[in-house]
XYZ file of C-alpha atoms in Angstrom:
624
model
C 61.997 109.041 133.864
C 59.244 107.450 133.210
C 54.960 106.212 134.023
C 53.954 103.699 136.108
C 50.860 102.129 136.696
C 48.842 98.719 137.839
C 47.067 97.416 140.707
C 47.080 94.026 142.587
C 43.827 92.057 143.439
C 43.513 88.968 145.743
C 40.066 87.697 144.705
C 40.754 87.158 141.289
C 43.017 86.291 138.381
C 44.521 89.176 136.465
C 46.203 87.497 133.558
C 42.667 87.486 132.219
C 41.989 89.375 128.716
C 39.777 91.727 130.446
C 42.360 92.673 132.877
C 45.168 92.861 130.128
C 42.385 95.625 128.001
C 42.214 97.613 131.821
C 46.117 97.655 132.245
C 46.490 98.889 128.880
C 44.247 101.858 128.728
C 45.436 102.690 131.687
C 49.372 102.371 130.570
C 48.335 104.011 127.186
C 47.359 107.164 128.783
C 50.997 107.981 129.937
C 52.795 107.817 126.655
C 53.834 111.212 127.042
C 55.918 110.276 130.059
C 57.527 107.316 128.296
C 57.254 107.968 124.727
C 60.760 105.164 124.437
C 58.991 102.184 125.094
C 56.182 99.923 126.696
C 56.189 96.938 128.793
C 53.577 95.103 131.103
C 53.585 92.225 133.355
C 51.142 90.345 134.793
C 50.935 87.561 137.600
C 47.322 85.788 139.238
C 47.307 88.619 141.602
C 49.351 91.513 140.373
C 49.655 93.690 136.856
C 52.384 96.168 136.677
C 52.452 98.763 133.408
C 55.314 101.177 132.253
C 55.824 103.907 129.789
C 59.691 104.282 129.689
C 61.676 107.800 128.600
C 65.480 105.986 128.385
C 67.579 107.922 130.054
C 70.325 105.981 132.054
C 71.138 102.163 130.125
C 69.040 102.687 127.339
C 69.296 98.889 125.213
C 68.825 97.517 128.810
C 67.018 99.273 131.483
C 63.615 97.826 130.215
C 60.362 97.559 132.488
C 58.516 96.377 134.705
C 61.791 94.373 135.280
C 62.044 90.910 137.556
C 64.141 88.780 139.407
C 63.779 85.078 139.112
C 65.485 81.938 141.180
C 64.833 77.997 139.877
C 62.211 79.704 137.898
C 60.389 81.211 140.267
C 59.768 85.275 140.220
C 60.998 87.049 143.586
C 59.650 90.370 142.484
C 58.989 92.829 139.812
C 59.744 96.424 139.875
C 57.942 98.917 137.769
C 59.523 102.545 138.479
C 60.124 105.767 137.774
C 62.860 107.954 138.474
C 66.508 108.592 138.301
C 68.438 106.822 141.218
C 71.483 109.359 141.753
C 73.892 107.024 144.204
C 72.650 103.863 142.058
C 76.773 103.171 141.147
C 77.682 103.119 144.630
C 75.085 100.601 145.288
C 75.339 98.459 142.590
C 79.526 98.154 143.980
C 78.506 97.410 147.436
C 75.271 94.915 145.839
C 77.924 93.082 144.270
C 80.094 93.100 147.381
C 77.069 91.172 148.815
C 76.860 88.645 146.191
C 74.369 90.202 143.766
C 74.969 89.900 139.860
C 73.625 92.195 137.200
C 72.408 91.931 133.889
C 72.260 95.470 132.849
C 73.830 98.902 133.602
C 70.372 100.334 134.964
C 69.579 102.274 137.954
C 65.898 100.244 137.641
C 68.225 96.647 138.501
C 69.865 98.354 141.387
C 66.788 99.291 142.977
C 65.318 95.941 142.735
C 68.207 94.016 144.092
C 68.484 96.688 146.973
C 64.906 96.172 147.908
C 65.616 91.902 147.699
C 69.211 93.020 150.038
C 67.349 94.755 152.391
C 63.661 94.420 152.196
C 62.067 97.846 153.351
C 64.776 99.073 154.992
C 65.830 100.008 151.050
C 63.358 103.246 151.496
C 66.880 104.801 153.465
C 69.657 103.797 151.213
C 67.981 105.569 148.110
C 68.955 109.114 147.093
C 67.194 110.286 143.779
C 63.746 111.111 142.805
C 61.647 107.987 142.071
C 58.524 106.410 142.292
C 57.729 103.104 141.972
C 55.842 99.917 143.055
C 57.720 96.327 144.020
C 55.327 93.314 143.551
C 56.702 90.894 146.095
C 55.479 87.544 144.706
C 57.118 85.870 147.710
C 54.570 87.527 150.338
C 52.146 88.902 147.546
C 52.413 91.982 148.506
C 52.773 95.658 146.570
C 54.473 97.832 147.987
C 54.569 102.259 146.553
C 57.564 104.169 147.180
C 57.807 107.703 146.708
C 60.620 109.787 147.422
C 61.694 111.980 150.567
C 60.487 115.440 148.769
C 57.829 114.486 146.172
C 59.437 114.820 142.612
C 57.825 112.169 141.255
C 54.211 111.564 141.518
C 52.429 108.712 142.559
C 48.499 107.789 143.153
C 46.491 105.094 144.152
C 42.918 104.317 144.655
C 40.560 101.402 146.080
C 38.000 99.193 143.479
C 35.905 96.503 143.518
C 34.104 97.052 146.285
C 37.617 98.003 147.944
C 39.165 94.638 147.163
C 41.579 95.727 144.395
C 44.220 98.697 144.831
C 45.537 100.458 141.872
C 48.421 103.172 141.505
C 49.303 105.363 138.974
C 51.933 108.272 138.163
C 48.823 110.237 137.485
C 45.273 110.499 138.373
C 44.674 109.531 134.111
C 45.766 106.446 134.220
C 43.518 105.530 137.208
C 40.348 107.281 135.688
C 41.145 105.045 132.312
C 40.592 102.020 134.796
C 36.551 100.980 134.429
C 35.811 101.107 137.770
C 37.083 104.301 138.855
C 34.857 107.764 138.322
C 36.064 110.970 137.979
C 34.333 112.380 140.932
C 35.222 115.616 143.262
C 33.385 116.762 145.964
C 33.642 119.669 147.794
C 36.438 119.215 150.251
C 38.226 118.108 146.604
C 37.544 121.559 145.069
C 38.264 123.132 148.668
C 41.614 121.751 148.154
C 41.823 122.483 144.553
C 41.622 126.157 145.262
C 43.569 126.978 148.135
C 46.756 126.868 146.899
C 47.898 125.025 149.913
C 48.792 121.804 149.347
C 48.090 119.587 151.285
C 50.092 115.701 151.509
C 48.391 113.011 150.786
C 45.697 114.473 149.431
C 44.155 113.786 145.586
C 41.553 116.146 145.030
C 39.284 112.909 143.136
C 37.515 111.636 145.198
C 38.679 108.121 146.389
C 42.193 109.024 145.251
C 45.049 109.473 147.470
C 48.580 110.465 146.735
C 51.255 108.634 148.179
C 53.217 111.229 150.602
C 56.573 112.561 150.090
C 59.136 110.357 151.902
C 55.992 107.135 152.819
C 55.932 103.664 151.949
C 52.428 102.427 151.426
C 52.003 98.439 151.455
C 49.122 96.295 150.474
C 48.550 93.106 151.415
C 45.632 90.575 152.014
C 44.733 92.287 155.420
C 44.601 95.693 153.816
C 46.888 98.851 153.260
C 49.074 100.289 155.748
C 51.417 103.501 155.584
C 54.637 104.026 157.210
C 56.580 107.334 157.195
C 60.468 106.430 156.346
C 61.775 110.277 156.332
C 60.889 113.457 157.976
C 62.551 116.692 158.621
C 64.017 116.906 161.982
C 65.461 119.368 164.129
C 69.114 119.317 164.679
C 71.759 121.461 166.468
C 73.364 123.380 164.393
C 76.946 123.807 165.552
C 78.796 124.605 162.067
C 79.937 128.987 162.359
C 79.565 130.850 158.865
C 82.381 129.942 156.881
C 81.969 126.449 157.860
C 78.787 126.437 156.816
C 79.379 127.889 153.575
C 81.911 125.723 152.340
C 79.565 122.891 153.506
C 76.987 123.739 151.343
C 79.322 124.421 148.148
C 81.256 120.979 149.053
C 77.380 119.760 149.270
C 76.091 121.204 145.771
C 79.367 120.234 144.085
C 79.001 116.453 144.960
C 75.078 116.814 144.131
C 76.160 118.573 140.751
C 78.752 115.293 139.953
C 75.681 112.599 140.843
C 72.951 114.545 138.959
C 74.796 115.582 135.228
C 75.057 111.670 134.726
C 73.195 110.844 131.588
C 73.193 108.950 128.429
C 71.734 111.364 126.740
C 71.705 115.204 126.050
C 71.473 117.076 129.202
C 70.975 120.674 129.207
C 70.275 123.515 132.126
C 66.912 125.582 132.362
C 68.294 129.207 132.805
C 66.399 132.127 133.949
C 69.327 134.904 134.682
C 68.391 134.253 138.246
C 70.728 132.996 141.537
C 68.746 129.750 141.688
C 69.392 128.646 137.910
C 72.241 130.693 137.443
C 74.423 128.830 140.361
C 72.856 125.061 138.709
C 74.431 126.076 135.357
C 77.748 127.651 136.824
C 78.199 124.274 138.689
C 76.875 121.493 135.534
C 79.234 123.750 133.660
C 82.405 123.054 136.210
C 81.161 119.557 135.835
C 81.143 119.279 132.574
C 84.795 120.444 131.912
C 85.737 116.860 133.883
C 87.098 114.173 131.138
C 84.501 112.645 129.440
C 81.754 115.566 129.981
C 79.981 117.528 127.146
C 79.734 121.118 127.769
C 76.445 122.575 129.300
C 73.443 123.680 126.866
C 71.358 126.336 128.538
C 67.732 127.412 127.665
C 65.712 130.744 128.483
C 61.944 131.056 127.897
C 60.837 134.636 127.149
C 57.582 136.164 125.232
C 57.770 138.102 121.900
C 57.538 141.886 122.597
C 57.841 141.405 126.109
C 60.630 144.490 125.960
C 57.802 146.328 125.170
C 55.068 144.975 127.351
C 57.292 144.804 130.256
C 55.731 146.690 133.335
C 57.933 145.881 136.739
C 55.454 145.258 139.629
C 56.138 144.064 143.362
C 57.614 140.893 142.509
C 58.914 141.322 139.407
C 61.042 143.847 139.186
C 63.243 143.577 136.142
C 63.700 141.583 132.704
C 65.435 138.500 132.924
C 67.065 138.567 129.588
C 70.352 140.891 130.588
C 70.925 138.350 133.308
C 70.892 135.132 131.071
C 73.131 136.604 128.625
C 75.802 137.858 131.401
C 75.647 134.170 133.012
C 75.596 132.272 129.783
C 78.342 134.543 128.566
C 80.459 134.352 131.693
C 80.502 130.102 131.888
C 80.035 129.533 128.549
C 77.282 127.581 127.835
C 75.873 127.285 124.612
C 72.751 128.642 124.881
C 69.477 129.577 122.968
C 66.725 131.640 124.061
C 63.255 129.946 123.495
C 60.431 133.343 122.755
C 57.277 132.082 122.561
C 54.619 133.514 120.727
C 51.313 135.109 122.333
C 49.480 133.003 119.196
C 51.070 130.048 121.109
C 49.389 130.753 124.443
C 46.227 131.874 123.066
C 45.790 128.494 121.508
C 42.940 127.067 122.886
C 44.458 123.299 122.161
C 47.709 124.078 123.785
C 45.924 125.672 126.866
C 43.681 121.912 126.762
C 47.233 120.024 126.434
C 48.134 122.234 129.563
C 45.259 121.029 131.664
C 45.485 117.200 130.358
C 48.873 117.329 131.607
C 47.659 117.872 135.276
C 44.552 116.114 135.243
C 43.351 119.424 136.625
C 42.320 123.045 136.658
C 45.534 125.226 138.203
C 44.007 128.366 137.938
C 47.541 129.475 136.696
C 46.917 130.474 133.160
C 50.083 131.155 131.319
C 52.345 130.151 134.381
C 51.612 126.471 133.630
C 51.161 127.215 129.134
C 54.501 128.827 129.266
C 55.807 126.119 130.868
C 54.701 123.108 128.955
C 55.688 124.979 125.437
C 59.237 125.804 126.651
C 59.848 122.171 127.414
C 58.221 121.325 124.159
C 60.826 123.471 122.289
C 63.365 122.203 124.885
C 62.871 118.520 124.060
C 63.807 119.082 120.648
C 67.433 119.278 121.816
C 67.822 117.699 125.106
C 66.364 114.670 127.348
C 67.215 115.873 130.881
C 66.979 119.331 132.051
C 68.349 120.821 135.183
C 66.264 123.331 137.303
C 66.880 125.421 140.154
C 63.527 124.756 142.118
C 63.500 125.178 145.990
C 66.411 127.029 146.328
C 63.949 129.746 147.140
C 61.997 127.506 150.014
C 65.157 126.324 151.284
C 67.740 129.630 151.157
C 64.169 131.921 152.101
C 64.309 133.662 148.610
C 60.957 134.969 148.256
C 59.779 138.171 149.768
C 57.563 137.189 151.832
C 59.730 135.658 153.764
C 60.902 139.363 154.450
C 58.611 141.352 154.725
C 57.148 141.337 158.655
C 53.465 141.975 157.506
C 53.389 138.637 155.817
C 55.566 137.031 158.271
C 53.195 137.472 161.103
C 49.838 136.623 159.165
C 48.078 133.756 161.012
C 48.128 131.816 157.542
C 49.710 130.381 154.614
C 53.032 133.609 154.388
C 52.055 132.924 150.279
C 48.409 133.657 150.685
C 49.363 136.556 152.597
C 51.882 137.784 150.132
C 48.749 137.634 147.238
C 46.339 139.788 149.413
C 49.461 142.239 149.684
C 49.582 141.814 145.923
C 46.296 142.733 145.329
C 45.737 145.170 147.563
C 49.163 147.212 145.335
C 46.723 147.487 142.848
C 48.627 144.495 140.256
C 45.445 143.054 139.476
C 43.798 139.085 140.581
C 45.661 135.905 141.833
C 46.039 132.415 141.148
C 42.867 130.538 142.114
C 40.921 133.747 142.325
C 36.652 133.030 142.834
C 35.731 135.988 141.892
C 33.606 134.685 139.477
C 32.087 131.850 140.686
C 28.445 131.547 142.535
C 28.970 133.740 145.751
C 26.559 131.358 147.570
C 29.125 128.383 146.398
C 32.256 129.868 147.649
C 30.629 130.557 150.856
C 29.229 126.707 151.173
C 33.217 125.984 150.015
C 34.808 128.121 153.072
C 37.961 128.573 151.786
C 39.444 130.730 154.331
C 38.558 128.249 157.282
C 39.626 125.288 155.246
C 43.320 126.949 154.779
C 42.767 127.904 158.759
C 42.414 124.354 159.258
C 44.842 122.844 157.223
C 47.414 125.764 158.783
C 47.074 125.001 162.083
C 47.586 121.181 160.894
C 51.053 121.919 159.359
C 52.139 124.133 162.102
C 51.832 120.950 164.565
C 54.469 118.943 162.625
C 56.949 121.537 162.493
C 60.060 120.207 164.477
C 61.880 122.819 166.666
C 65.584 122.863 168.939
C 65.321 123.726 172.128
C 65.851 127.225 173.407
C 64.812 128.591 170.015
C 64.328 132.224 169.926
C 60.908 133.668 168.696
C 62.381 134.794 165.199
C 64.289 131.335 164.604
C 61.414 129.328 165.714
C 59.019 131.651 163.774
C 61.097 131.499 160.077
C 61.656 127.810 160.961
C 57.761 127.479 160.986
C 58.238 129.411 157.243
C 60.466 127.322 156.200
C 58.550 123.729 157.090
C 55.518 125.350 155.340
C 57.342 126.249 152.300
C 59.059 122.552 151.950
C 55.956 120.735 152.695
C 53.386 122.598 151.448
C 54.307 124.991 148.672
C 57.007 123.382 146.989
C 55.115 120.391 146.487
C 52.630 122.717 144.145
C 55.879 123.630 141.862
C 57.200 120.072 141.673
C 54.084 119.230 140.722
C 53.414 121.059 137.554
C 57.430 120.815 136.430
C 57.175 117.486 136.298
C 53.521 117.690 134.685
C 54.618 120.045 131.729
C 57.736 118.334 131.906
C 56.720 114.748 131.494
C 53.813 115.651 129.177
C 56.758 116.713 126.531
C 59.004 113.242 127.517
C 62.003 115.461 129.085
C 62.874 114.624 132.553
C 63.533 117.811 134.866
C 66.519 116.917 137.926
C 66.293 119.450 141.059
C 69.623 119.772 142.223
C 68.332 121.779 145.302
C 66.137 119.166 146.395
C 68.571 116.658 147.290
C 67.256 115.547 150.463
C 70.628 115.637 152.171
C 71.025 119.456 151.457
C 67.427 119.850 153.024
C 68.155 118.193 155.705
C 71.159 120.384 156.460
C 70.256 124.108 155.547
C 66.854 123.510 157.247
C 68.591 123.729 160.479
C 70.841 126.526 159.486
C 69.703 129.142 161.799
C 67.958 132.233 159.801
C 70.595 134.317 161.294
C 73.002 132.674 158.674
C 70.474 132.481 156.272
C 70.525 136.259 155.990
C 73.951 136.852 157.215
C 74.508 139.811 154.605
C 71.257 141.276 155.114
C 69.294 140.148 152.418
C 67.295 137.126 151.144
C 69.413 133.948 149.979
C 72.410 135.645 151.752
C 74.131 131.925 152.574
C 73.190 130.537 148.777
C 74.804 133.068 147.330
C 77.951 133.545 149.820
C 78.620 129.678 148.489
C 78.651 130.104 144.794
C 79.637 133.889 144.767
C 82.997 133.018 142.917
C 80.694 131.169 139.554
C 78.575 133.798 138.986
C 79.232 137.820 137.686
C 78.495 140.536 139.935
C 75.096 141.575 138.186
C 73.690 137.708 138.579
C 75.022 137.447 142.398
C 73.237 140.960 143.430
C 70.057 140.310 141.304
C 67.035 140.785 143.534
C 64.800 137.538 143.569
C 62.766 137.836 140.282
C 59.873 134.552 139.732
C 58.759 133.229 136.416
C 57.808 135.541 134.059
C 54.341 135.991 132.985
C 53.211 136.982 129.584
C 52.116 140.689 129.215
C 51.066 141.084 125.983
C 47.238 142.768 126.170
C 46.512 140.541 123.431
C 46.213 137.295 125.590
C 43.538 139.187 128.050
C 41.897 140.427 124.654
C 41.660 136.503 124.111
C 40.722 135.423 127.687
C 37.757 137.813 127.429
C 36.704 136.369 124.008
C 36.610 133.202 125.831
C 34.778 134.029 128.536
C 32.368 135.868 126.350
C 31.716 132.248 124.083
C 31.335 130.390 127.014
C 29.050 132.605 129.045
C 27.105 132.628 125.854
C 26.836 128.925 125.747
C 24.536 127.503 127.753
C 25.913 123.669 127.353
C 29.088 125.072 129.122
C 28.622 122.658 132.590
C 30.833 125.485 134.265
C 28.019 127.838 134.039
C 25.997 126.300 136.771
C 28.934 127.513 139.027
C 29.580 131.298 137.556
C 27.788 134.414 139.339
C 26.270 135.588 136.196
C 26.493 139.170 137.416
C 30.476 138.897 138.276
C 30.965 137.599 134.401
C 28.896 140.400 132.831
C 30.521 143.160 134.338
C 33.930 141.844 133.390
C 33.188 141.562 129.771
C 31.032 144.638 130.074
C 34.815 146.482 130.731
C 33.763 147.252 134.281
C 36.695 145.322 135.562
C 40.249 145.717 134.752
C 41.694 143.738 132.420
C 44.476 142.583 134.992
C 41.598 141.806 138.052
C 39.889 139.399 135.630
C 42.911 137.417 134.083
C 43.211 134.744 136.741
C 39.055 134.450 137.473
C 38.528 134.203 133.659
C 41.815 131.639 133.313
C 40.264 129.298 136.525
C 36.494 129.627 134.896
C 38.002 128.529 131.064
C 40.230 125.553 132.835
C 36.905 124.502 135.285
C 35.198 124.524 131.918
C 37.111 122.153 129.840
C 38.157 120.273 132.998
C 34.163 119.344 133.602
C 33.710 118.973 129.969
C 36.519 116.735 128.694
C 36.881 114.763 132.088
C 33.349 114.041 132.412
C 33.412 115.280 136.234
C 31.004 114.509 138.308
C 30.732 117.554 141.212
C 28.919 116.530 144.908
C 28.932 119.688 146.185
C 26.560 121.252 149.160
């Protein structure tokens, strides 16, 4: 796992010293990614950077990596990922005539790409992203994998003669020519918690989609779509089904525990994570295997601060000790401090390591200091994200109020949230400029970008109105909402050099359950009813019959105490550039006590991030 960045320009050398100071600010800024090792390469028309966290081949997997014939380069490959079926192709390479130089999955991708030109994009199954400089028809080309693991950007300069990519928008801001800019379709997007593909929030900057090939060449850039859900009959009964999709995790289990270094299992006492560490620890009992190391993040005193609410309804920490205990991993539970996510330079580190306000607070803090304590041990962590888009896990996808909403079913499930009376959400405006949020039009920007998703959706024929309905659910969840979690795991992730794998993502498995009808999906009357008929015999009978449960959320009154601090400094500072977007009246009455604490937590965590975000980034806001 690792950073990439570079960009390719046809109207001038960049082998030039000026060009060699741009590609290495802009490498330099994703160290955290690749804390192992640097390389760069650069050709008259083409400069490639890399940040590299060894993983897989670590003496010989270096980057950007070539191929040469008589002396001539073919291409170079700078790249990021972990290629999962990379042995298998590297047998049938060989087959073909190819000869390699080191046990990398980086070579394998490079000679697959010279074996099969673009036609590659289909043989790969991993998560990756990467760019190919093809010095035979000087041409770059960005890969990005079917689901969207990894991340990768790219922008226009010079007048729109030069093209640069990045694994994140820092790297492209380092670049001279390239502002950080956002206008207000940007912070339209930035707040609706609806992600949309493609899209980069800076202005000028685009991501490259999830399963898209994006090529530049002299006559310009050009995108091409290489994998897409589709619909499929479904023929398979129950039982058939079931064992399919344990056969299918199994196999995914054997490709994704392979590792040269220490690999470990992110455990929440939870179906998802629970069933990832049942099966790495089956795995691991195979010759040659380590056993499993698991990891748990909880808060200090959260026994005592613990209030259950609508979604979470119980402590994870009886859960993680029956699994651990029951497939015997050896495991540690990380607590982190409140001090810890009151710190004002961890909550910075937090935002650096998106490049943006999430509006999340602790969601995303918690996050990036359990992989920091994580790291200490292991390289590569397993996860169980998007078993809960995939299996329908959360419960919204239950509950018929939010199932019929004409929007978003997560937006939905927040207004039911805050309507219960359990305080604010993610991304809440509450207090921002009443006159900006109306100019902003958030609710007909997520109408817009609704109706937009709903027209890709891919149905069977003679689909029923509830299968066609959850199948809409399901597309939206995959495409839209999952994206938003891959994101920031692989942002707090990276930022802390440990690469997180996502068993359930395997595109293969998506492919198949997504055309499981939702009949099978809740075939013993509840959510995740087909996930957890397939692993019922790893797990005990408390982890198989736990209610869905998401990440827990600090509830120590102390953090709020420090939120409102916050909020208090900054209102009181009139250099703060977020104050030109606050409704002044909104902010007193919080800190006058007029609010509840827990309906100002996420409005005072968005204003605090907005602040630091304008401040440190230098952002420059074209809004109406």
């Amino acid at each position: 796992m690792c950073g990439i960045t570079g960009w390719t320009a046809y109207d001038r050398d960049l082998t030039g010293g000026a060009e060699r100071a741009a590609l290495t600010a802009m490498t330099a800024t994703m160290k955290c990614r690749g804390p192992d090792a640097e390389g760069q390469w650069a050709g008259p028309h083409a400069a490639l950077g890399h940040r590299r966290l060894a993983v897989i081949d670590l003496p010989g997997g270096s980057q950007p990596m070539g191929v040469a014939e008589d002396g001539r380069t073919l291409a170079v490959l700078t790249y990021s990922g972990e290629l999962y079926n990379y042995r298998d192709l590297r047998r049938e390479l060989r087959s073909r005539g190819h000869r390699f130089r080191t046990a990398s999955d980086t070579e394998v991708v490079l000679h697959a790409y010279l074996e099969w030109g673009r036609s590659f994009t289909t043989r790969l199954n991993g998560m990756y992203a990467l760019a190919v400089w093809d010095a035979r028809t000087e041409e770059l080309l960005l890969l990005r994998d079917r689901v969207g693991i990894k991340p990768l950007y790219y922008c226009c300069a010079g007048a729109g003669s030069e093209v640069l990519f990045a694994s994140e928008p820092k790297a492209l801001l380092a670049h001279p020519a390239v502002e950080a800019e956002v206008c207000a379709d940007g912070l339209r997007e930035l707040l609706s918690l609806a992600k949309t593909p493609g899209h980069a929030i800076y202005t000028g900057l685009r991501e490259v989609r999830p399963g898209h090939l994006v090529t530049i060449s002299r006559t310009g850039i050009t995108e091409e779509r290489y994998w897409a859900l589709r619909a499929r009959e479904h023929t398979d009964d129950l039982g058939v089904t079931v064992s399919t999709v344990r056969a299918m995790l199994e196999q995914i289990m054997i490709r994704q525990t392979v590792a040269d270094v220490p690999l470990c299992s992110l455990l929440s006492g939870g179906l998802d994570s629970s069933a990832i560490t049942a099966l790495a620890a089956r795995t691991a009992h195979r010759p040659g295997h380590a056993g499993v190391r698991s990891f748990s993040v909880t808060f200090d005193q959260h026994e005592r601060d613990f209030v259950p609410d609508l979604m979470h309804v119980d402590s994870d920490q009886p859960y993680v000790r029956a699994l651990a205990g029951h497939v015997g991993t050896d495991h540690t539970d990380i607590t982190l401090a409140t001090a810890g996510l009151m710190n004002h330079a961890n909550r910075r580190a937090a935002l650096h390591a998106r490049d943006l306000p999430s509006g999340l607070g602790d969601f995303d803090l918690s996050a990036l200091l359990l992989f920091r304590a994580v790291r200490e041990h292991s390289t590569v962590a397993l996860s169980g994200e998007g078993a809960d888009e995939l299996f329908g896990g959360y419960f919204w996808f239950h509950d018929p109020q939010t199932v019929r909403a004409g929007t978003f079913p997560w937006r939905a499930a927040i207004e039911v949230y805050t309507r219960a009376g359990f305080g604010d959400a993610p991304m809440s405006t509450r207090l921002l400029d009443p006159a900006l949020v109306r100019a902003l039009d958030l609710p007909g920007h997520r109408r817009e970008r609704y109706r937009r998703a709903l027209a890709e959706v891919p149905h069977p024929e003679h689909a029923g109105p509830v299968e066609h309905r959850m199948r809409e659910i399901t597309y939206l969840h995959l495409t839209r909402f999952l994206p938003m979690l891959l994101d920031r795991k692989d942002r707090m992730s990276m930022a802390n050099g440990l690469e997180v794998r996502v068993p359930f993502c395997d595109h293969e498995l998506i492919e198949y359950v997504f055309n499981v009808p939702w009949s099978m999906k809740t075939a013993a009357g509840r959510e995740k009813s087909l996930l957890r008929a397939a692993v019922a015999d790893l797990l005990p009978d408390a982890v198989l019959k736990r209610p869905k449960n998401p990440y827990p959320t600090i509830q120590d009154p102390r953090y709020t105490d420090t939120l409102r601090t916050a909020l208090a400094d900054l209102a009181h500072d009139s250099s703060a550039p977020v104050n030109a977007l606050l409704d002044r009246t909104a902010v007193t009455k919080a800190l006058n006590g007029d609010a509840n604490p827990r309906d100002m937590r996420y409005a005072a965590e968005l204003v605090l991030d907005l602040n630091t975000w304008l401040d440190d980034y230098r952002v420059r806001l074209d809004l109406p």
